[in-house]
Short mmCIF file of C-alpha atoms in Angstrom, two decimals:
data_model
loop_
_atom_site.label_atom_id
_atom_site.label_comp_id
_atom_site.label_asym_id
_atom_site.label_seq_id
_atom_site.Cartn_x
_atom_site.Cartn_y
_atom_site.Cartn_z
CA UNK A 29 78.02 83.49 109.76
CA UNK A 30 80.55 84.99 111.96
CA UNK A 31 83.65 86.86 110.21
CA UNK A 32 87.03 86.96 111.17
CA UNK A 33 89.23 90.09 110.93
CA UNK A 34 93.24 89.63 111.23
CA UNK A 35 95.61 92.38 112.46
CA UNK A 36 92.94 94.50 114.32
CA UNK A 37 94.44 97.70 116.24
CA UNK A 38 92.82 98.50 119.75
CA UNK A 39 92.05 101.81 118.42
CA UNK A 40 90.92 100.43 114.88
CA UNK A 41 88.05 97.69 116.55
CA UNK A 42 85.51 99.75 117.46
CA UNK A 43 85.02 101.30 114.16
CA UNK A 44 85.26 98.05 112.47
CA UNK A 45 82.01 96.36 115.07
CA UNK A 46 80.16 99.71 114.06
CA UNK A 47 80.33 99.36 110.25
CA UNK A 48 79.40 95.90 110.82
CA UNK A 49 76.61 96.39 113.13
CA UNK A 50 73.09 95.28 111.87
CA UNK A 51 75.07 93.85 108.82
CA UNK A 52 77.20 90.69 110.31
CA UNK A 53 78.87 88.99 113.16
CA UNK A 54 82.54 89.76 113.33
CA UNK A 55 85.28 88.92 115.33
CA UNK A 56 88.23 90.58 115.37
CA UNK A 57 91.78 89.72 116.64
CA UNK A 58 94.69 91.35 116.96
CA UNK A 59 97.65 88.98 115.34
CA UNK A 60 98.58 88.92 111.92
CA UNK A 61 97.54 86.85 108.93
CA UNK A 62 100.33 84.39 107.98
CA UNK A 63 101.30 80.68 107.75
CA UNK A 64 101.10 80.09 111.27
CA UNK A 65 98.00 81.53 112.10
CA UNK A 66 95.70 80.83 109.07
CA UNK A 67 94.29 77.75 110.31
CA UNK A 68 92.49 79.85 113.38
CA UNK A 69 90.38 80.73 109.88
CA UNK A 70 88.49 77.41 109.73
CA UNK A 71 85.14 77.37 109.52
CA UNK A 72 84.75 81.02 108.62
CA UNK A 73 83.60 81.98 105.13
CA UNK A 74 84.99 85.71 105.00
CA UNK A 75 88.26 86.65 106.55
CA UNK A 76 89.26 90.39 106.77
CA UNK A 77 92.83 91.53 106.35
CA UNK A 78 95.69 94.10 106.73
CA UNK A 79 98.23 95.58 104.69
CA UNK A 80 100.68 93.50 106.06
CA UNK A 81 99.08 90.04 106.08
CA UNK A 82 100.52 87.25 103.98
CA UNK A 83 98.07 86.18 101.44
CA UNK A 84 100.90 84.18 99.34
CA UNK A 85 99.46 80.80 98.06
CA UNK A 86 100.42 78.30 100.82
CA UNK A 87 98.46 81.09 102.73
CA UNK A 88 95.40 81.20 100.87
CA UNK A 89 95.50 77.61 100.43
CA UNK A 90 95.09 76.93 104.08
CA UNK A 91 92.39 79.50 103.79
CA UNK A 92 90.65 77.83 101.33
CA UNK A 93 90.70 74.13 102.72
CA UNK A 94 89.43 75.53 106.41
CA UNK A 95 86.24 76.80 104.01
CA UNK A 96 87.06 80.69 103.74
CA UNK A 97 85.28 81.78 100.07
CA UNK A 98 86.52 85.61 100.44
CA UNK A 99 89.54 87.74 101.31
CA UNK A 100 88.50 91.31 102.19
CA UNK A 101 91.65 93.45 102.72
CA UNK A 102 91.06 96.59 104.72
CA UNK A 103 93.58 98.15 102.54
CA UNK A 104 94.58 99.86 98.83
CA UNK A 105 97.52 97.87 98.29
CA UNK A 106 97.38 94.27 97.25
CA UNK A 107 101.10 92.99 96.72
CA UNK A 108 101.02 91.09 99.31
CA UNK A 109 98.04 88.63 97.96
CA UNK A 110 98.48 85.93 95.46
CA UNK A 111 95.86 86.80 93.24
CA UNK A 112 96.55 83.56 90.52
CA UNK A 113 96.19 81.56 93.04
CA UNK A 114 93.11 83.15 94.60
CA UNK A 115 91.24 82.74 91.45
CA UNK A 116 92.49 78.98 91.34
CA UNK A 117 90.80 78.17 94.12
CA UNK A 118 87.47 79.90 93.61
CA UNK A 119 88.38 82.59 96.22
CA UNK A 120 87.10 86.30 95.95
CA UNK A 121 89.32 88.79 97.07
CA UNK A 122 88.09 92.72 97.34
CA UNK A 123 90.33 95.58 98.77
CA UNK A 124 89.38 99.03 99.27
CA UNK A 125 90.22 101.53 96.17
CA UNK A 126 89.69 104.88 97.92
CA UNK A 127 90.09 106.38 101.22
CA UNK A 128 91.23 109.74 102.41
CA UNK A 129 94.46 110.78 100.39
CA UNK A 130 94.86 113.40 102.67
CA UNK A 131 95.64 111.27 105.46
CA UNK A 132 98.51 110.02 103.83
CA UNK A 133 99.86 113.53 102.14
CA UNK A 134 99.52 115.50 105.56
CA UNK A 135 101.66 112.45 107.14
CA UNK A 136 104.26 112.77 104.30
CA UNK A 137 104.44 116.61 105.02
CA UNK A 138 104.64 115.71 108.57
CA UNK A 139 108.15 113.34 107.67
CA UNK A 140 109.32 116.15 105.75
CA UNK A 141 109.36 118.90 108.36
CA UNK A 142 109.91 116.38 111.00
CA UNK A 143 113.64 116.04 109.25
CA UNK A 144 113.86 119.30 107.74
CA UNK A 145 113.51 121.15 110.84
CA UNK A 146 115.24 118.54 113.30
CA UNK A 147 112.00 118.19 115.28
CA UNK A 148 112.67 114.79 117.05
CA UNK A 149 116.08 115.69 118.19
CA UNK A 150 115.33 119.06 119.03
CA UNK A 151 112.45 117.49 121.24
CA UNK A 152 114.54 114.88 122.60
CA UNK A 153 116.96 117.35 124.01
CA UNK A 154 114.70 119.97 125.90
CA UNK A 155 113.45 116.51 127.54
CA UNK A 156 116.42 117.04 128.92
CA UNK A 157 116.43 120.56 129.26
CA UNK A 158 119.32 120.96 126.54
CA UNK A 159 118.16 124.15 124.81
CA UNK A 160 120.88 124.31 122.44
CA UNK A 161 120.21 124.78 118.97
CA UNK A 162 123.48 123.39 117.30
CA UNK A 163 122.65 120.78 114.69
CA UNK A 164 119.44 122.17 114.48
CA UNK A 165 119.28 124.17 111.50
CA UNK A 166 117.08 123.64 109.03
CA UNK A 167 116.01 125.63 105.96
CA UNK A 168 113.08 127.27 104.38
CA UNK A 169 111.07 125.19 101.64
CA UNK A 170 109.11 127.89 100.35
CA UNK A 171 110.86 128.75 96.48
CA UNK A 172 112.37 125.36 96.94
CA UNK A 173 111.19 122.49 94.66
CA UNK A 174 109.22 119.50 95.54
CA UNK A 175 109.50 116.35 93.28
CA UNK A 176 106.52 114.20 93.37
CA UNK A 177 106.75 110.55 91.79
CA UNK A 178 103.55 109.32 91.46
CA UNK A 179 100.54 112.13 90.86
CA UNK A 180 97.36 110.27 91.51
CA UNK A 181 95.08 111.25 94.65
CA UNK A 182 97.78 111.28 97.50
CA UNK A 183 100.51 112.65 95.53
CA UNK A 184 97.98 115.52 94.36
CA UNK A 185 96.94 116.35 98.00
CA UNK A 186 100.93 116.57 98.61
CA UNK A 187 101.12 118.53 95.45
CA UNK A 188 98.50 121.19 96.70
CA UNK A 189 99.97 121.35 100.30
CA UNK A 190 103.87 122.17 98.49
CA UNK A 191 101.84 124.78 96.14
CA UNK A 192 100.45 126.75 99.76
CA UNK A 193 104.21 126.29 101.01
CA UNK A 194 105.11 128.24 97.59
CA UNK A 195 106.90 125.39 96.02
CA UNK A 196 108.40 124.76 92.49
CA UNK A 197 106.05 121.58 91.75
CA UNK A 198 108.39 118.66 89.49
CA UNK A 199 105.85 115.60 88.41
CA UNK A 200 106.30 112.28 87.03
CA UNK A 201 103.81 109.21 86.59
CA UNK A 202 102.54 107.39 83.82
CA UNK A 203 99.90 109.44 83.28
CA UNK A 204 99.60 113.39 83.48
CA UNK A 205 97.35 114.88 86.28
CA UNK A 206 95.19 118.13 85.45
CA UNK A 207 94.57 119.03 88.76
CA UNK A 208 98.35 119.11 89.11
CA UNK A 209 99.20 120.40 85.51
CA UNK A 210 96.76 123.68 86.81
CA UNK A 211 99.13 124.45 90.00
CA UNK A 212 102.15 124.69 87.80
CA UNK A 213 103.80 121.17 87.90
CA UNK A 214 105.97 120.22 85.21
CA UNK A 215 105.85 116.94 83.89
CA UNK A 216 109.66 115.54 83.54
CA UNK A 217 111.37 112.42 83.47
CA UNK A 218 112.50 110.74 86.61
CA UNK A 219 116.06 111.16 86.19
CA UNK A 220 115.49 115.30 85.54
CA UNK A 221 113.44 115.10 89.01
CA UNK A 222 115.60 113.71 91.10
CA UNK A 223 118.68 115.86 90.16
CA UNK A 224 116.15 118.80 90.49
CA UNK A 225 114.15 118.60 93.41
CA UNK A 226 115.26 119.59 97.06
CA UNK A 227 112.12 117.34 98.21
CA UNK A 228 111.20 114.14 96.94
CA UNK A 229 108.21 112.29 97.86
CA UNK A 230 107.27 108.73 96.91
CA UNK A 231 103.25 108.25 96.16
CA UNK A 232 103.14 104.94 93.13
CA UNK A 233 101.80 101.19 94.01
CA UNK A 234 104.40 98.96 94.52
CA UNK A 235 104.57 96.28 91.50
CA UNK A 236 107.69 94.29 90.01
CA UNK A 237 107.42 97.35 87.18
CA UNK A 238 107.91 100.04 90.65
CA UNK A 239 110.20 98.10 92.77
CA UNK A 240 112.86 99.59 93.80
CA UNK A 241 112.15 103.03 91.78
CA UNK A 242 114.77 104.76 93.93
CA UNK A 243 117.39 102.24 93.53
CA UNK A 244 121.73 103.02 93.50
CA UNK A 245 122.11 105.00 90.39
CA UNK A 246 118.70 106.77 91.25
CA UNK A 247 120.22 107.93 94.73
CA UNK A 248 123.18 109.16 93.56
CA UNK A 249 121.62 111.05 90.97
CA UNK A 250 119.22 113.31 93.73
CA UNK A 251 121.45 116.10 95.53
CA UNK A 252 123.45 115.72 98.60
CA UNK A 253 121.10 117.69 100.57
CA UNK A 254 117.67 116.34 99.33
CA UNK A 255 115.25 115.27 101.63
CA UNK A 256 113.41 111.62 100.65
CA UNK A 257 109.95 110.73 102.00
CA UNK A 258 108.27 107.06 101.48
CA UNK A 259 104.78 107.19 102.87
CA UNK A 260 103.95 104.69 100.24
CA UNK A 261 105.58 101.07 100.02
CA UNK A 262 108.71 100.07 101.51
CA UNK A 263 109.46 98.01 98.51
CA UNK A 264 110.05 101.20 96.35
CA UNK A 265 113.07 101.79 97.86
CA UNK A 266 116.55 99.79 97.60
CA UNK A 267 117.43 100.32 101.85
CA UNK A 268 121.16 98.71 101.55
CA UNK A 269 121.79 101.64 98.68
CA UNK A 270 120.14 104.24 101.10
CA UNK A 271 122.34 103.06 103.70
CA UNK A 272 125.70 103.33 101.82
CA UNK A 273 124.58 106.52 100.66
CA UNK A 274 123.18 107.64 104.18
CA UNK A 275 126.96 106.05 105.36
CA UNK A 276 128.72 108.32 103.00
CA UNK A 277 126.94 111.55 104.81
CA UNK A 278 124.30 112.29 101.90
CA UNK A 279 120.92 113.70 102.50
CA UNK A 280 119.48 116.61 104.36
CA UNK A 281 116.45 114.11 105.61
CA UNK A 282 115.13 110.78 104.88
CA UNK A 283 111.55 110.42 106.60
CA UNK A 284 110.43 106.37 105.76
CA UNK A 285 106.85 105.32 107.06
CA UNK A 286 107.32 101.84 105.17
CA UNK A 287 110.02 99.55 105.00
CA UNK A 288 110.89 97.09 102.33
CA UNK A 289 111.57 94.27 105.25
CA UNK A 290 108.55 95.49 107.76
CA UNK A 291 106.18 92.02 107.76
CA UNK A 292 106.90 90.82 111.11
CA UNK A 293 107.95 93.99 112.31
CA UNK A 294 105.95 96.58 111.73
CA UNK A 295 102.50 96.78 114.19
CA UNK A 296 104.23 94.87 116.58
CA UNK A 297 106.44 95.44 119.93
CA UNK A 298 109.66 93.98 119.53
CA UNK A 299 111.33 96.43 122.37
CA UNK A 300 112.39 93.24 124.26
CA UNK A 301 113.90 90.90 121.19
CA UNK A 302 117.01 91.23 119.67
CA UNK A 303 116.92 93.08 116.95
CA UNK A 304 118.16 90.51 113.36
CA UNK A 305 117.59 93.32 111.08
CA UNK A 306 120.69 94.79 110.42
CA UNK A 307 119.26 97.15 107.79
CA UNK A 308 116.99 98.54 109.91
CA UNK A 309 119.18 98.56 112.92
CA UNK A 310 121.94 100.93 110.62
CA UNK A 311 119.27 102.85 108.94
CA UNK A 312 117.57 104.24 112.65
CA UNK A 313 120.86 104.96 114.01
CA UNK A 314 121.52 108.21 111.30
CA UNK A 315 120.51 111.43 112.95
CA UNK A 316 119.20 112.34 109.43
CA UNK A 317 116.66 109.72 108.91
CA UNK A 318 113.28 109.59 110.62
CA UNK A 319 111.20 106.13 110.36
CA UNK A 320 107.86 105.36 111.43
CA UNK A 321 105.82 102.55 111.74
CA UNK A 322 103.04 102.48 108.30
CA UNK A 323 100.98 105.16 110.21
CA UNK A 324 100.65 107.15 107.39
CA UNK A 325 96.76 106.40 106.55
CA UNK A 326 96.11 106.12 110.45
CA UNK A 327 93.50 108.95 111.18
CA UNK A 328 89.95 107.99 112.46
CA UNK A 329 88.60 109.62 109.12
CA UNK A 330 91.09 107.13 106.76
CA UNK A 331 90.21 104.37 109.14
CA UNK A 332 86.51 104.92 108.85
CA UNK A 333 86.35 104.90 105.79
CA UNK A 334 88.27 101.79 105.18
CA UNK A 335 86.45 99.70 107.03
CA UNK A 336 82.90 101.20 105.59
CA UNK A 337 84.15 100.35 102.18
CA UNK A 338 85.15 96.50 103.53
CA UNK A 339 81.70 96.41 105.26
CA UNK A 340 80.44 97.11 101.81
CA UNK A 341 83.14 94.22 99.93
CA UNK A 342 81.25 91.79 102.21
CA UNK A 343 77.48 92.76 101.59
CA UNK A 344 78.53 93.11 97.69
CA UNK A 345 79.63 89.18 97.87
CA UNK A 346 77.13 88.39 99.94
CA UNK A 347 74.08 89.65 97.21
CA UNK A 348 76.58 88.83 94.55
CA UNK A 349 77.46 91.85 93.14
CA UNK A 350 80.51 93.19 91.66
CA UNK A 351 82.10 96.60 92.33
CA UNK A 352 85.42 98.35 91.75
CA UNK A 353 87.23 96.96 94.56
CA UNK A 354 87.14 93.58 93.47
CA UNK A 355 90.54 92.14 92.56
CA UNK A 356 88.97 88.37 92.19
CA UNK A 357 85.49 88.00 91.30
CA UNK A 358 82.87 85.66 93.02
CA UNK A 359 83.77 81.95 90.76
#
């Protein structure tokens, strides 16, 4: 039986029909999971999903009375899925626990000296053969120190790349990381990092425990010329408070690959609309503040492997086993 795979990228669909090949029939199409579209889902027993599809419970409902049994998200996080209700109605849901962390930490590096060093404007102007270097100064990160929040795979990876830049390494997370402990990171308490570091970068899950983890009083605690980087979930991040802070001429950089507002937006072309997000509209007009659209784990590598592991969700259902990526089991 034929499965259908929501918010497919032209450069993502070929590597999703080859880890399916010789396993199932897919079909793939390019718009978004969501209230409007879920009833294209009828008659197919496995849907496939993306980060940003809304899997809330009038969602899945419609799902569930069109016949679909499983939700396979081609992606880590799972905030956006109703899980109580999933289990309600007999649904299995799977995501995908692991894929490349150094897709993600390389991006976050990329934010970081995309900001520090003034690379968009700089390329910008010698577009227009401007080869002026006034407001282009940036500043050397090497003895500088790099605050990590969040210490699991990514933030490790990110961790390892500051140690090679010659770093000071600041840590927090719930739980202590060796492999971080062993290149000199010191465990501290949020508060201490963020009036200590000179780079922060954002690597938890967003849950209702995380959201917004860099909220007011956490912004004006970091120092006026810190750079921020959110490669993670938009959601950890309070964007009005960045803005008034960001309006009152604070920061060195901000580099955001997520925002807290980007269903609907994000993976889409809205060039010809109007923009209604006045957040978003402010927050891309700072010269400071680079944003991106969630491309973060987009390498052919990260890809590949995602959509391996949600080949893998599907055959597990299918012979009715139960692996670590399972958020719902089979009722």
């Amino acid at each position: 039986m034929e499965i259908l795979a929501f918010g497919v990228q032209a450069d993502e669909q070929p590597l999703i029909e080859q880890a399916f090949h010789g396993r199932e029939e897919i079909r793939c199409v390019d718009v978004f999971l969501n209230e409007d579209t879920a009833p294209i889902a009828a008659g197919h027993e496995i849907v496939s999903t993306s980060v940003n599809a809304d899997l809330g419970a009038d969602v899945l409902e419609i799902l569930a009375a069109g016949g679909t049994r499983m939700v396979a998200q081609r992606s880590t996080g799972f905030n956006n899925i109703d899980l109580a209700t999933a289990e309600g109605l007999g649904m299995t849901v799977a995501r995908v626990s692991y894929y490349s962390p150094y897709s993600v930490a390389e991006f976050a590096w990329a934010l970081a000296m995309a900001v520090n060093r003034r690379i968009v404007r700089a390329a910008n102007r010698t577009r227009d053969f401007d080869f002026r270097l006034q407001g282009l100064m940036g500043r050397d990160l090497h003895g500088r120190t790099a605050g990590v929040l969040g210490t699991g795979k990514i933030g490790e990876a990110f961790a390892r790349i500051a140690h090679g830049f010659g770093m000071r390494l600041l840590g927090w997370d719930v739980a202590e990381n060796p492999a971080c402990a062993e290149l000199g990171m010191r465990y501290v308490p949020k508060d201490e990092l963020l009036a200590q570091s000179d780079l922060i970068t954002l690597h938890v899950p967003l849950m209702a425990e995380t959201r917004h983890l860099i909220d007011a009083p956490a912004l004006k605690a970091m120092r006026d010329d810190a750079i921020l980087v959110n490669s993670s979930r938009g959601g950890l991040i309070d964007t009005v408070a960045l803005v008034g802070e960001l309006r009152a001429g604070r920061f060195a950089g901000v580099g955001l690959d997520v925002y807290e507002a980007e269903a609907g937006l994000f993976f889409l072309d809205k060039s010809l609309e109007p923009v209604e997000d006045d957040t978003l509209a402010r927050l891309v007009t700072f010269p400071n503040v680079l944003v991106t659209s969630h491309q973060a784990y987009y390498t052919r590598d990260a890809v590949g492997q995602i959509v391996d592991a949600t080949a893998r969700n599907v055959l597990d259902y299918r012979e009715g086993r139960r692996s670590e990526n399972v958020l719902v089991p089979r009722g």
